[in-house]
C-alpha atoms as a printed R data frame, in Angstrom:
    type eleno elety resid chain resno      x      y       z
1   ATOM     1    CA   UNK     A     1  6.049 19.408  -3.907
2   ATOM     2    CA   UNK     A     2  9.289 19.215  -1.896
3   ATOM     3    CA   UNK     A     3 10.540 17.457   1.256
4   ATOM     4    CA   UNK     A     4 13.638 18.615   3.203
5   ATOM     5    CA   UNK     A     5 16.329 15.986   3.884
6   ATOM     6    CA   UNK     A     6 19.025 15.535   6.551
7   ATOM     7    CA   UNK     A     7 22.043 14.530   4.457
8   ATOM     8    CA   UNK     A     8 23.953 12.555   7.140
9   ATOM     9    CA   UNK     A     9 21.232 10.256   8.510
10  ATOM    10    CA   UNK     A    10 17.489  9.808   8.298
11  ATOM    11    CA   UNK     A    11 14.380  7.954   7.255
12  ATOM    12    CA   UNK     A    12 12.208  8.513   4.212
13  ATOM    13    CA   UNK     A    13  8.842  6.805   4.060
14  ATOM    14    CA   UNK     A    14  6.169  6.738   1.401
15  ATOM    15    CA   UNK     A    15  2.717  5.233   1.139
16  ATOM    16    CA   UNK     A    16  2.544  4.572  -2.610
17  ATOM    17    CA   UNK     A    17  0.442  2.786  -5.202
18  ATOM    18    CA   UNK     A    18  2.127  2.247  -8.587
19  ATOM    19    CA   UNK     A    19 -0.358  2.422 -11.473
20  ATOM    20    CA   UNK     A    20  0.966 -0.417 -13.583
21  ATOM    21    CA   UNK     A    21  4.312 -1.625 -14.821
22  ATOM    22    CA   UNK     A    22  7.372  0.529 -15.464
23  ATOM    23    CA   UNK     A    23  8.423 -1.736 -18.354
24  ATOM    24    CA   UNK     A    24  8.628  1.250 -20.718
25  ATOM    25    CA   UNK     A    25 10.966  3.202 -18.383
26  ATOM    26    CA   UNK     A    26 11.820  3.717 -14.719
27  ATOM    27    CA   UNK     A    27  9.495  5.891 -12.597
28  ATOM    28    CA   UNK     A    28 10.329  7.868  -9.467
29  ATOM    29    CA   UNK     A    29  7.959  8.846  -6.652
30  ATOM    30    CA   UNK     A    30 10.786 11.122  -5.414
31  ATOM    31    CA   UNK     A    31 14.355 12.016  -6.228
32  ATOM    32    CA   UNK     A    32 17.013 14.649  -5.756
33  ATOM    33    CA   UNK     A    33 20.558 15.233  -7.032
34  ATOM    34    CA   UNK     A    34 22.672 18.176  -5.839
35  ATOM    35    CA   UNK     A    35 25.528 17.850  -8.310
36  ATOM    36    CA   UNK     A    36 27.431 15.390  -6.071
37  ATOM    37    CA   UNK     A    37 25.021 13.249  -4.019
38  ATOM    38    CA   UNK     A    38 21.675 11.669  -4.771
39  ATOM    39    CA   UNK     A    39 18.622 10.586  -2.801
40  ATOM    40    CA   UNK     A    40 15.792  8.805  -4.565
41  ATOM    41    CA   UNK     A    41 13.394  5.925  -5.076
42  ATOM    42    CA   UNK     A    42 12.700  4.342  -8.444
43  ATOM    43    CA   UNK     A    43 10.360  1.690  -9.763
44  ATOM    44    CA   UNK     A    44 12.745  0.066 -12.265
45  ATOM    45    CA   UNK     A    45 11.725 -1.504 -15.585
46  ATOM    46    CA   UNK     A    46 11.836 -4.874 -13.791
47  ATOM    47    CA   UNK     A    47  9.114 -3.500 -11.450
48  ATOM    48    CA   UNK     A    48 11.469 -3.751  -8.491
49  ATOM    49    CA   UNK     A    49 12.343 -0.875  -6.155
50  ATOM    50    CA   UNK     A    50 15.740  0.841  -6.205
51  ATOM    51    CA   UNK     A    51 16.852  3.274  -3.483
52  ATOM    52    CA   UNK     A    52 19.756  5.675  -3.921
53  ATOM    53    CA   UNK     A    53 21.538  7.536  -1.114
54  ATOM    54    CA   UNK     A    54 24.791  9.405  -1.788
55  ATOM    55    CA   UNK     A    55 26.945  7.249  -4.070
56  ATOM    56    CA   UNK     A    56 25.078  4.027  -3.204
57  ATOM    57    CA   UNK     A    57 22.400  2.696  -5.544
58  ATOM    58    CA   UNK     A    58 20.645 -0.258  -3.930
59  ATOM    59    CA   UNK     A    59 18.911 -2.457  -6.507
60  ATOM    60    CA   UNK     A    60 16.604 -4.384  -4.210
61  ATOM    61    CA   UNK     A    61 14.702 -7.567  -4.984
62  ATOM    62    CA   UNK     A    62 11.552 -5.905  -3.611
63  ATOM    63    CA   UNK     A    63  8.722 -6.116  -6.101
64  ATOM    64    CA   UNK     A    64  6.604 -3.062  -6.699
65  ATOM    65    CA   UNK     A    65  3.122 -4.417  -5.977
66  ATOM    66    CA   UNK     A    66  1.299 -3.018  -9.000
67  ATOM    67    CA   UNK     A    67 -2.010 -1.264  -8.344
68  ATOM    68    CA   UNK     A    68 -1.665 -1.926  -4.598
69  ATOM    69    CA   UNK     A    69 -0.838  0.368  -1.682
70  ATOM    70    CA   UNK     A    70  2.480 -0.301   0.046
71  ATOM    71    CA   UNK     A    71  4.540  1.418   2.729
72  ATOM    72    CA   UNK     A    72  8.182  1.825   1.730
73  ATOM    73    CA   UNK     A    73 10.780  3.045   4.202
74  ATOM    74    CA   UNK     A    74 14.479  3.684   3.714
75  ATOM    75    CA   UNK     A    75 16.911  4.559   6.513
76  ATOM    76    CA   UNK     A    76 20.565  5.549   6.273
77  ATOM    77    CA   UNK     A    77 23.267  6.496   8.739
78  ATOM    78    CA   UNK     A    78 26.379  6.928   6.565
79  ATOM    79    CA   UNK     A    79 27.280  3.268   7.142
80  ATOM    80    CA   UNK     A    80 24.217  1.241   6.083
81  ATOM    81    CA   UNK     A    81 21.216  1.725   3.843
82  ATOM    82    CA   UNK     A    82 18.212 -0.310   5.051
83  ATOM    83    CA   UNK     A    83 14.987 -0.908   3.187
84  ATOM    84    CA   UNK     A    84 11.620 -1.895   4.653
85  ATOM    85    CA   UNK     A    85  8.318 -2.758   3.011
86  ATOM    86    CA   UNK     A    86  4.999 -2.717   4.853
87  ATOM    87    CA   UNK     A    87  6.820 -2.285   8.199
88  ATOM    88    CA   UNK     A    88  8.973 -5.393   7.754
89  ATOM    89    CA   UNK     A    89 12.768 -5.141   7.408
90  ATOM    90    CA   UNK     A    90 13.700 -6.541   4.037
91  ATOM    91    CA   UNK     A    91 17.231 -5.752   2.927
92  ATOM    92    CA   UNK     A    92 20.314 -3.720   3.812
93  ATOM    93    CA   UNK     A    93 23.593 -2.815   2.152
94  ATOM    94    CA   UNK     A    94 26.676 -0.793   3.078
95  ATOM    95    CA   UNK     A    95 26.277  2.825   1.960
96  ATOM    96    CA   UNK     A    96 28.724  5.475   0.830
97  ATOM    97    CA   UNK     A    97 28.268  9.215   1.055
98  ATOM    98    CA   UNK     A    98 25.374 11.310   2.231
99  ATOM    99    CA   UNK     A    99 21.981 12.149   0.791
100 ATOM   100    CA   UNK     A   100 21.502 15.050  -1.567
101 ATOM   101    CA   UNK     A   101 21.402 18.412   0.181
102 ATOM   102    CA   UNK     A   102 18.556 19.548  -2.076
103 ATOM   103    CA   UNK     A   103 14.967 19.033  -0.952
104 ATOM   104    CA   UNK     A   104 13.343 15.939  -2.453
105 ATOM   105    CA   UNK     A   105 11.052 16.542  -5.385
106 ATOM   106    CA   UNK     A   106  7.894 14.457  -5.308
107 ATOM   107    CA   UNK     A   107  6.722 12.897  -8.563
108 ATOM   108    CA   UNK     A   108 10.060 12.788 -10.442
109 ATOM   109    CA   UNK     A   109 13.825 13.333 -10.087
110 ATOM   110    CA   UNK     A   110 15.109 16.846  -9.415
111 ATOM   111    CA   UNK     A   111 18.456 16.832 -11.231
112 ATOM   112    CA   UNK     A   112 20.369 19.744  -9.657
113 ATOM   113    CA   UNK     A   113 17.442 22.127 -10.036
114 ATOM   114    CA   UNK     A   114 15.766 20.681 -13.127
115 ATOM   115    CA   UNK     A   115 12.846 18.213 -12.818
116 ATOM   116    CA   UNK     A   116 13.737 16.259 -15.903
117 ATOM   117    CA   UNK     A   117 12.830 12.607 -15.963
118 ATOM   118    CA   UNK     A   118 11.272  9.441 -14.610
119 ATOM   119    CA   UNK     A   119  7.903 10.973 -13.816
120 ATOM   120    CA   UNK     A   120  5.873  8.907 -11.349
121 ATOM   121    CA   UNK     A   121  2.793  7.091 -12.617
122 ATOM   122    CA   UNK     A   122  0.768  6.262  -9.540
123 ATOM   123    CA   UNK     A   123 -0.440  7.579  -6.218
124 ATOM   124    CA   UNK     A   124  1.444  8.980  -3.237
125 ATOM   125    CA   UNK     A   125 -0.956  8.824  -0.316
126 ATOM   126    CA   UNK     A   126  1.446 10.072   2.329
127 ATOM   127    CA   UNK     A   127  5.158 10.640   2.769
128 ATOM   128    CA   UNK     A   128  7.664 12.046   5.188
129 ATOM   129    CA   UNK     A   129 11.280 12.532   6.177
130 ATOM   130    CA   UNK     A   130 12.693 12.381   9.703
131 ATOM   131    CA   UNK     A   131 16.273 13.012  10.805
132 ATOM   132    CA   UNK     A   132 16.792  9.632  12.483
133 ATOM   133    CA   UNK     A   133 16.089  5.985  11.839
134 ATOM   134    CA   UNK     A   134 12.440  5.146  12.470
135 ATOM   135    CA   UNK     A   135 12.055  2.180  14.821
136 ATOM   136    CA   UNK     A   136 10.294 -1.018  13.767
137 ATOM   137    CA   UNK     A   137  7.547 -0.314  16.345
138 ATOM   138    CA   UNK     A   138  6.990  3.149  14.844
139 ATOM   139    CA   UNK     A   139  6.837  1.642  11.372
140 ATOM   140    CA   UNK     A   140  4.369 -1.048  12.437
141 ATOM   141    CA   UNK     A   141  2.140  1.595  14.023
142 ATOM   142    CA   UNK     A   142  2.344  3.769  10.898
143 ATOM   143    CA   UNK     A   143  1.544  0.815   8.638
144 ATOM   144    CA   UNK     A   144 -1.542 -0.078  10.721
145 ATOM   145    CA   UNK     A   145 -2.700  3.557  10.625
146 ATOM   146    CA   UNK     A   146 -2.198  3.806   6.841
147 ATOM   147    CA   UNK     A   147 -4.087  0.563   6.238
148 ATOM   148    CA   UNK     A   148 -6.943  1.873   8.376
149 ATOM   149    CA   UNK     A   149 -6.927  5.313   6.683
150 ATOM   150    CA   UNK     A   150 -7.058  3.772   3.213
151 ATOM   151    CA   UNK     A   151 -9.575  1.072   4.173
152 ATOM   152    CA   UNK     A   152 -7.311 -1.905   3.559
């Protein structure tokens, strides 16, 4: 499936549950590359999350909670890339460039029209893209709703 993206600024959020370690190779719940810019999320072989927007790859210290549901949110505005987990702000870094202009492919990376690698091994319970930064109050409300929906 595909999600449209606003290249200049936005928020991507996912309610995900990784099924085990990515020690044998990185896995991506979503990703897109348009030939110039990228936009994606990866569970790296260290089982930490990496977000990529434009030319910025942000290797976070956020652990992928294996076999557990978690809400991940990434916002960008052309200046900063901010990462949140379970509605709490966690890390930020300066960003360069804009997101890929191609729609995001769910379940792997779309590499300029070819879904080629890093297939996701886990669950995606819900996801979305909005063309602005989601507020912390909105994220807290969403996290509470997701926990209730999934009986956590």
